[in-house]
Amino acid sequence: MAMNRTVATNRPLPFRIRVVEAEQYIPAHSHRKGQLILALHGALTCEVENAMWMVPPQYAVWVPGQLSHSNRATPGAQVCFLFIEPGAAPMPDRCCTLKISPLVRELILTLAERGGESLAAPATARLVQVLFDELPASRRSTCSCRYQTTRKFVKW
């Protein structure tokens, strides 16, 4: 499934999806919206607050809005970036790794595939609501390594 697009419409939506299929490094940045970074294939790392978060397939890292972070995808990775409007879903207020259920994964892929104006359709809005009900219930996991600014690993 080759998708490399950003979903956007003229109507305000509670989220935005972007899927990429290439090795890439995104330097430190932040967003107003929270960001769920899902590894569909391959893996990625996300650097947040002196910690390196590992994101294998079937997992995602949640980065709350306004939190500076950088991302690096492995060669051949397929990564989905889901941007969620603050308050649209009861997501954690701290960075964490989430185990993504098959249902949540398929909801995200379906929404990414639909794209464009169809995201404002009533049926699609219902899928978004199911996603926003299911996503906060995802099992949280700790897949991170903390480090000092010298990047030497420290005991935590």
mmCIF file with all atom_site columns, C-alpha atoms in Angstrom:
data_model
loop_
_atom_site.group_PDB
_atom_site.id
_atom_site.type_symbol
_atom_site.label_atom_id
_atom_site.label_alt_id
_atom_site.label_comp_id
_atom_site.label_asym_id
_atom_site.label_entity_id
_atom_site.label_seq_id
_atom_site.pdbx_PDB_ins_code
_atom_site.Cartn_x
_atom_site.Cartn_y
_atom_site.Cartn_z
_atom_site.occupancy
_atom_site.B_iso_or_equiv
_atom_site.pdbx_formal_charge
_atom_site.auth_seq_id
_atom_site.auth_comp_id
_atom_site.auth_asym_id
_atom_site.auth_atom_id
_atom_site.pdbx_PDB_model_num
ATOM 1   C CA . MET A 1 1   ? 0.000   0.000  0.000  1.00 0.00 ? 1   MET A CA 1
ATOM 2   C CA . ALA A 1 2   ? 1.853   3.078  -1.200 1.00 0.00 ? 2   ALA A CA 1
ATOM 3   C CA . MET A 1 3   ? 0.682   6.226  0.526  1.00 0.00 ? 3   MET A CA 1
ATOM 4   C CA . ASN A 1 4   ? 2.782   9.349  0.834  1.00 0.00 ? 4   ASN A CA 1
ATOM 5   C CA . ARG A 1 5   ? 0.401   12.177 1.381  1.00 0.00 ? 5   ARG A CA 1
ATOM 6   C CA . THR A 1 6   ? -0.863  14.556 3.965  1.00 0.00 ? 6   THR A CA 1
ATOM 7   C CA . VAL A 1 7   ? -4.592  14.523 4.533  1.00 0.00 ? 7   VAL A CA 1
ATOM 8   C CA . ALA A 1 8   ? -6.079  17.988 4.738  1.00 0.00 ? 8   ALA A CA 1
ATOM 9   C CA . THR A 1 9   ? -9.472  19.516 4.107  1.00 0.00 ? 9   THR A CA 1
ATOM 10  C CA . ASN A 1 10  ? -10.987 22.980 4.355  1.00 0.00 ? 10  ASN A CA 1
ATOM 11  C CA . ARG A 1 11  ? -13.056 21.838 7.331  1.00 0.00 ? 11  ARG A CA 1
ATOM 12  C CA . PRO A 1 12  ? -11.489 21.620 10.791 1.00 0.00 ? 12  PRO A CA 1
ATOM 13  C CA . LEU A 1 13  ? -10.760 18.008 11.679 1.00 0.00 ? 13  LEU A CA 1
ATOM 14  C CA . PRO A 1 14  ? -9.649  16.479 14.970 1.00 0.00 ? 14  PRO A CA 1
ATOM 15  C CA . PHE A 1 15  ? -6.623  14.863 13.307 1.00 0.00 ? 15  PHE A CA 1
ATOM 16  C CA . ARG A 1 16  ? -4.337  14.699 10.296 1.00 0.00 ? 16  ARG A CA 1
ATOM 17  C CA . ILE A 1 17  ? -2.546  11.636 8.864  1.00 0.00 ? 17  ILE A CA 1
ATOM 18  C CA . ARG A 1 18  ? 0.705   11.395 6.955  1.00 0.00 ? 18  ARG A CA 1
ATOM 19  C CA . VAL A 1 19  ? 2.291   8.116  5.786  1.00 0.00 ? 19  VAL A CA 1
ATOM 20  C CA . VAL A 1 20  ? 5.885   7.944  4.543  1.00 0.00 ? 20  VAL A CA 1
ATOM 21  C CA . GLU A 1 21  ? 7.857   5.072  3.034  1.00 0.00 ? 21  GLU A CA 1
ATOM 22  C CA . ALA A 1 22  ? 11.519  5.933  3.230  1.00 0.00 ? 22  ALA A CA 1
ATOM 23  C CA . GLU A 1 23  ? 14.434  6.255  5.570  1.00 0.00 ? 23  GLU A CA 1
ATOM 24  C CA . GLN A 1 24  ? 14.375  9.732  6.932  1.00 0.00 ? 24  GLN A CA 1
ATOM 25  C CA . TYR A 1 25  ? 15.457  11.908 9.793  1.00 0.00 ? 25  TYR A CA 1
ATOM 26  C CA . ILE A 1 26  ? 13.211  14.679 11.029 1.00 0.00 ? 26  ILE A CA 1
ATOM 27  C CA . PRO A 1 27  ? 15.157  17.095 13.265 1.00 0.00 ? 27  PRO A CA 1
ATOM 28  C CA . ALA A 1 28  ? 13.858  18.434 16.578 1.00 0.00 ? 28  ALA A CA 1
ATOM 29  C CA . HIS A 1 29  ? 10.538  20.214 16.224 1.00 0.00 ? 29  HIS A CA 1
ATOM 30  C CA . SER A 1 30  ? 7.186   20.485 17.999 1.00 0.00 ? 30  SER A CA 1
ATOM 31  C CA . HIS A 1 31  ? 3.510   20.713 17.066 1.00 0.00 ? 31  HIS A CA 1
ATOM 32  C CA . ARG A 1 32  ? 0.452   22.266 18.626 1.00 0.00 ? 32  ARG A CA 1
ATOM 33  C CA . LYS A 1 33  ? -1.309  18.928 18.102 1.00 0.00 ? 33  LYS A CA 1
ATOM 34  C CA . GLY A 1 34  ? -0.280  15.696 19.782 1.00 0.00 ? 34  GLY A CA 1
ATOM 35  C CA . GLN A 1 35  ? 1.424   13.201 17.489 1.00 0.00 ? 35  GLN A CA 1
ATOM 36  C CA . LEU A 1 36  ? 1.074   9.434  17.331 1.00 0.00 ? 36  LEU A CA 1
ATOM 37  C CA . ILE A 1 37  ? 3.951   7.902  15.376 1.00 0.00 ? 37  ILE A CA 1
ATOM 38  C CA . LEU A 1 38  ? 3.122   4.380  14.207 1.00 0.00 ? 38  LEU A CA 1
ATOM 39  C CA . ALA A 1 39  ? 5.650   1.987  12.681 1.00 0.00 ? 39  ALA A CA 1
ATOM 40  C CA . LEU A 1 40  ? 3.765   0.010  10.017 1.00 0.00 ? 40  LEU A CA 1
ATOM 41  C CA . HIS A 1 41  ? 6.930   -1.712 8.715  1.00 0.00 ? 41  HIS A CA 1
ATOM 42  C CA . GLY A 1 42  ? 10.502  -1.368 9.853  1.00 0.00 ? 42  GLY A CA 1
ATOM 43  C CA . ALA A 1 43  ? 11.184  0.637  12.963 1.00 0.00 ? 43  ALA A CA 1
ATOM 44  C CA . LEU A 1 44  ? 11.863  4.131  14.115 1.00 0.00 ? 44  LEU A CA 1
ATOM 45  C CA . THR A 1 45  ? 13.277  6.001  17.041 1.00 0.00 ? 45  THR A CA 1
ATOM 46  C CA . CYS A 1 46  ? 11.909  9.166  18.527 1.00 0.00 ? 46  CYS A CA 1
ATOM 47  C CA . GLU A 1 47  ? 14.073  11.387 20.701 1.00 0.00 ? 47  GLU A CA 1
ATOM 48  C CA . VAL A 1 48  ? 12.104  13.245 23.382 1.00 0.00 ? 48  VAL A CA 1
ATOM 49  C CA . GLU A 1 49  ? 13.257  14.901 26.622 1.00 0.00 ? 49  GLU A CA 1
ATOM 50  C CA . ASN A 1 50  ? 16.650  13.173 26.921 1.00 0.00 ? 50  ASN A CA 1
ATOM 51  C CA . ALA A 1 51  ? 15.136  9.785  26.128 1.00 0.00 ? 51  ALA A CA 1
ATOM 52  C CA . MET A 1 52  ? 15.258  7.650  23.008 1.00 0.00 ? 52  MET A CA 1
ATOM 53  C CA . TRP A 1 53  ? 11.933  5.907  22.333 1.00 0.00 ? 53  TRP A CA 1
ATOM 54  C CA . MET A 1 54  ? 12.089  2.762  20.194 1.00 0.00 ? 54  MET A CA 1
ATOM 55  C CA . VAL A 1 55  ? 9.027   2.075  18.052 1.00 0.00 ? 55  VAL A CA 1
ATOM 56  C CA . PRO A 1 56  ? 8.888   -1.439 16.567 1.00 0.00 ? 56  PRO A CA 1
ATOM 57  C CA . PRO A 1 57  ? 6.012   -2.574 14.324 1.00 0.00 ? 57  PRO A CA 1
ATOM 58  C CA . GLN A 1 58  ? 2.662   -2.906 16.137 1.00 0.00 ? 58  GLN A CA 1
ATOM 59  C CA . TYR A 1 59  ? 3.680   -0.100 18.473 1.00 0.00 ? 59  TYR A CA 1
ATOM 60  C CA . ALA A 1 60  ? 3.422   3.665  18.370 1.00 0.00 ? 60  ALA A CA 1
ATOM 61  C CA . VAL A 1 61  ? 4.939   6.462  20.370 1.00 0.00 ? 61  VAL A CA 1
ATOM 62  C CA . TRP A 1 62  ? 2.658   9.195  21.645 1.00 0.00 ? 62  TRP A CA 1
ATOM 63  C CA . VAL A 1 63  ? 4.160   12.693 21.810 1.00 0.00 ? 63  VAL A CA 1
ATOM 64  C CA . PRO A 1 64  ? 1.882   15.295 23.440 1.00 0.00 ? 64  PRO A CA 1
ATOM 65  C CA . GLY A 1 65  ? 1.550   18.669 21.732 1.00 0.00 ? 65  GLY A CA 1
ATOM 66  C CA . GLN A 1 66  ? 4.218   21.339 22.261 1.00 0.00 ? 66  GLN A CA 1
ATOM 67  C CA . LEU A 1 67  ? 6.868   18.724 23.169 1.00 0.00 ? 67  LEU A CA 1
ATOM 68  C CA . SER A 1 68  ? 10.081  18.988 21.145 1.00 0.00 ? 68  SER A CA 1
ATOM 69  C CA . HIS A 1 69  ? 11.066  15.700 19.473 1.00 0.00 ? 69  HIS A CA 1
ATOM 70  C CA . SER A 1 70  ? 12.989  14.258 16.528 1.00 0.00 ? 70  SER A CA 1
ATOM 71  C CA . ASN A 1 71  ? 12.337  11.059 14.535 1.00 0.00 ? 71  ASN A CA 1
ATOM 72  C CA . ARG A 1 72  ? 14.497  8.632  12.578 1.00 0.00 ? 72  ARG A CA 1
ATOM 73  C CA . ALA A 1 73  ? 13.004  5.833  10.450 1.00 0.00 ? 73  ALA A CA 1
ATOM 74  C CA . THR A 1 74  ? 14.997  2.771  9.379  1.00 0.00 ? 74  THR A CA 1
ATOM 75  C CA . PRO A 1 75  ? 15.613  2.044  5.682  1.00 0.00 ? 75  PRO A CA 1
ATOM 76  C CA . GLY A 1 76  ? 12.480  0.550  4.128  1.00 0.00 ? 76  GLY A CA 1
ATOM 77  C CA . ALA A 1 77  ? 10.295  1.705  7.001  1.00 0.00 ? 77  ALA A CA 1
ATOM 78  C CA . GLN A 1 78  ? 6.684   2.693  6.507  1.00 0.00 ? 78  GLN A CA 1
ATOM 79  C CA . VAL A 1 79  ? 5.600   5.158  9.152  1.00 0.00 ? 79  VAL A CA 1
ATOM 80  C CA . CYS A 1 80  ? 2.243   6.751  9.861  1.00 0.00 ? 80  CYS A CA 1
ATOM 81  C CA . PHE A 1 81  ? 2.068   10.121 11.601 1.00 0.00 ? 81  PHE A CA 1
ATOM 82  C CA . LEU A 1 82  ? -1.311  10.834 13.196 1.00 0.00 ? 82  LEU A CA 1
ATOM 83  C CA . PHE A 1 83  ? -1.778  14.390 14.487 1.00 0.00 ? 83  PHE A CA 1
ATOM 84  C CA . ILE A 1 84  ? -4.542  14.694 17.094 1.00 0.00 ? 84  ILE A CA 1
ATOM 85  C CA . GLU A 1 85  ? -6.136  17.971 18.100 1.00 0.00 ? 85  GLU A CA 1
ATOM 86  C CA . PRO A 1 86  ? -5.713  18.738 21.844 1.00 0.00 ? 86  PRO A CA 1
ATOM 87  C CA . GLY A 1 87  ? -8.765  17.523 23.744 1.00 0.00 ? 87  GLY A CA 1
ATOM 88  C CA . ALA A 1 88  ? -10.129 15.420 20.852 1.00 0.00 ? 88  ALA A CA 1
ATOM 89  C CA . ALA A 1 89  ? -9.235  12.174 22.659 1.00 0.00 ? 89  ALA A CA 1
ATOM 90  C CA . PRO A 1 90  ? -8.181  11.540 26.278 1.00 0.00 ? 90  PRO A CA 1
ATOM 91  C CA . MET A 1 91  ? -4.520  10.861 25.464 1.00 0.00 ? 91  MET A CA 1
ATOM 92  C CA . PRO A 1 92  ? -1.681  10.753 28.027 1.00 0.00 ? 92  PRO A CA 1
ATOM 93  C CA . ASP A 1 93  ? -0.028  14.031 29.002 1.00 0.00 ? 93  ASP A CA 1
ATOM 94  C CA . ARG A 1 94  ? 3.427   12.406 28.828 1.00 0.00 ? 94  ARG A CA 1
ATOM 95  C CA . CYS A 1 95  ? 5.353   10.701 26.079 1.00 0.00 ? 95  CYS A CA 1
ATOM 96  C CA . CYS A 1 96  ? 4.780   6.926  26.043 1.00 0.00 ? 96  CYS A CA 1
ATOM 97  C CA . THR A 1 97  ? 4.821   3.873  23.806 1.00 0.00 ? 97  THR A CA 1
ATOM 98  C CA . LEU A 1 98  ? 1.451   2.286  23.005 1.00 0.00 ? 98  LEU A CA 1
ATOM 99  C CA . LYS A 1 99  ? 0.756   -1.281 21.887 1.00 0.00 ? 99  LYS A CA 1
ATOM 100 C CA . ILE A 1 100 ? -1.450  -0.847 18.832 1.00 0.00 ? 100 ILE A CA 1
ATOM 101 C CA . SER A 1 101 ? -4.287  -3.360 18.538 1.00 0.00 ? 101 SER A CA 1
ATOM 102 C CA . PRO A 1 102 ? -5.238  -4.761 15.128 1.00 0.00 ? 102 PRO A CA 1
ATOM 103 C CA . LEU A 1 103 ? -8.478  -2.732 15.300 1.00 0.00 ? 103 LEU A CA 1
ATOM 104 C CA . VAL A 1 104 ? -6.678  0.565  15.965 1.00 0.00 ? 104 VAL A CA 1
ATOM 105 C CA . ARG A 1 105 ? -4.112  -0.187 13.244 1.00 0.00 ? 105 ARG A CA 1
ATOM 106 C CA . GLU A 1 106 ? -6.840  -0.888 10.671 1.00 0.00 ? 106 GLU A CA 1
ATOM 107 C CA . LEU A 1 107 ? -8.796  2.216  11.681 1.00 0.00 ? 107 LEU A CA 1
ATOM 108 C CA . ILE A 1 108 ? -5.680  4.349  11.156 1.00 0.00 ? 108 ILE A CA 1
ATOM 109 C CA . LEU A 1 109 ? -4.914  2.700  7.805  1.00 0.00 ? 109 LEU A CA 1
ATOM 110 C CA . THR A 1 110 ? -8.525  3.072  6.642  1.00 0.00 ? 110 THR A CA 1
ATOM 111 C CA . LEU A 1 111 ? -8.570  6.762  7.556  1.00 0.00 ? 111 LEU A CA 1
ATOM 112 C CA . ALA A 1 112 ? -5.209  7.324  5.845  1.00 0.00 ? 112 ALA A CA 1
ATOM 113 C CA . GLU A 1 113 ? -6.445  5.581  2.713  1.00 0.00 ? 113 GLU A CA 1
ATOM 114 C CA . ARG A 1 114 ? -9.702  7.558  2.558  1.00 0.00 ? 114 ARG A CA 1
ATOM 115 C CA . GLY A 1 115 ? -8.041  10.931 2.852  1.00 0.00 ? 115 GLY A CA 1
ATOM 116 C CA . GLY A 1 116 ? -9.275  14.237 1.514  1.00 0.00 ? 116 GLY A CA 1
ATOM 117 C CA . GLU A 1 117 ? -12.848 15.405 1.832  1.00 0.00 ? 117 GLU A CA 1
ATOM 118 C CA . SER A 1 118 ? -14.122 11.919 2.705  1.00 0.00 ? 118 SER A CA 1
ATOM 119 C CA . LEU A 1 119 ? -12.695 12.477 6.189  1.00 0.00 ? 119 LEU A CA 1
ATOM 120 C CA . ALA A 1 120 ? -15.534 14.923 6.814  1.00 0.00 ? 120 ALA A CA 1
ATOM 121 C CA . ALA A 1 121 ? -18.207 12.363 5.794  1.00 0.00 ? 121 ALA A CA 1
ATOM 122 C CA . PRO A 1 122 ? -20.505 11.092 8.587  1.00 0.00 ? 122 PRO A CA 1
ATOM 123 C CA . ALA A 1 123 ? -19.388 7.453  8.219  1.00 0.00 ? 123 ALA A CA 1
ATOM 124 C CA . THR A 1 124 ? -15.745 8.469  8.452  1.00 0.00 ? 124 THR A CA 1
ATOM 125 C CA . ALA A 1 125 ? -16.477 10.695 11.449 1.00 0.00 ? 125 ALA A CA 1
ATOM 126 C CA . ARG A 1 126 ? -17.870 7.609  13.203 1.00 0.00 ? 126 ARG A CA 1
ATOM 127 C CA . LEU A 1 127 ? -14.628 5.719  12.474 1.00 0.00 ? 127 LEU A CA 1
ATOM 128 C CA . VAL A 1 128 ? -12.656 8.624  13.941 1.00 0.00 ? 128 VAL A CA 1
ATOM 129 C CA . GLN A 1 129 ? -14.798 8.451  17.080 1.00 0.00 ? 129 GLN A CA 1
ATOM 130 C CA . VAL A 1 130 ? -14.166 4.694  17.418 1.00 0.00 ? 130 VAL A CA 1
ATOM 131 C CA . LEU A 1 131 ? -10.440 5.390  17.005 1.00 0.00 ? 131 LEU A CA 1
ATOM 132 C CA . PHE A 1 132 ? -10.615 8.079  19.695 1.00 0.00 ? 132 PHE A CA 1
ATOM 133 C CA . ASP A 1 133 ? -12.422 5.619  21.992 1.00 0.00 ? 133 ASP A CA 1
ATOM 134 C CA . GLU A 1 134 ? -9.955  2.768  21.380 1.00 0.00 ? 134 GLU A CA 1
ATOM 135 C CA . LEU A 1 135 ? -6.625  4.585  21.208 1.00 0.00 ? 135 LEU A CA 1
ATOM 136 C CA . PRO A 1 136 ? -6.544  5.848  24.829 1.00 0.00 ? 136 PRO A CA 1
ATOM 137 C CA . ALA A 1 137 ? -7.279  2.279  26.005 1.00 0.00 ? 137 ALA A CA 1
ATOM 138 C CA . SER A 1 138 ? -4.107  0.968  24.303 1.00 0.00 ? 138 SER A CA 1
ATOM 139 C CA . ARG A 1 139 ? -1.644  -0.778 26.606 1.00 0.00 ? 139 ARG A CA 1
ATOM 140 C CA . ARG A 1 140 ? 1.210   1.524  27.563 1.00 0.00 ? 140 ARG A CA 1
ATOM 141 C CA . SER A 1 141 ? 4.742   0.243  27.401 1.00 0.00 ? 141 SER A CA 1
ATOM 142 C CA . THR A 1 142 ? 8.157   1.601  28.233 1.00 0.00 ? 142 THR A CA 1
ATOM 143 C CA . CYS A 1 143 ? 10.421  1.231  25.226 1.00 0.00 ? 143 CYS A CA 1
ATOM 144 C CA . SER A 1 144 ? 12.803  4.062  25.997 1.00 0.00 ? 144 SER A CA 1
ATOM 145 C CA . CYS A 1 145 ? 16.360  4.630  27.164 1.00 0.00 ? 145 CYS A CA 1
ATOM 146 C CA . ARG A 1 146 ? 17.184  7.754  29.113 1.00 0.00 ? 146 ARG A CA 1
ATOM 147 C CA . TYR A 1 147 ? 20.505  9.508  28.573 1.00 0.00 ? 147 TYR A CA 1
ATOM 148 C CA . GLN A 1 148 ? 22.378  12.558 29.760 1.00 0.00 ? 148 GLN A CA 1
ATOM 149 C CA . THR A 1 149 ? 23.077  15.395 27.407 1.00 0.00 ? 149 THR A CA 1
ATOM 150 C CA . THR A 1 150 ? 26.443  13.747 26.716 1.00 0.00 ? 150 THR A CA 1
ATOM 151 C CA . ARG A 1 151 ? 24.382  10.804 25.436 1.00 0.00 ? 151 ARG A CA 1
ATOM 152 C CA . LYS A 1 152 ? 26.048  8.362  27.814 1.00 0.00 ? 152 LYS A CA 1
ATOM 153 C CA . PHE A 1 153 ? 23.509  5.903  29.149 1.00 0.00 ? 153 PHE A CA 1
ATOM 154 C CA . VAL A 1 154 ? 22.596  6.405  32.775 1.00 0.00 ? 154 VAL A CA 1
ATOM 155 C CA . LYS A 1 155 ? 21.037  4.081  35.329 1.00 0.00 ? 155 LYS A CA 1
ATOM 156 C CA . TRP A 1 156 ? 17.364  4.898  35.883 1.00 0.00 ? 156 TRP A CA 1
#
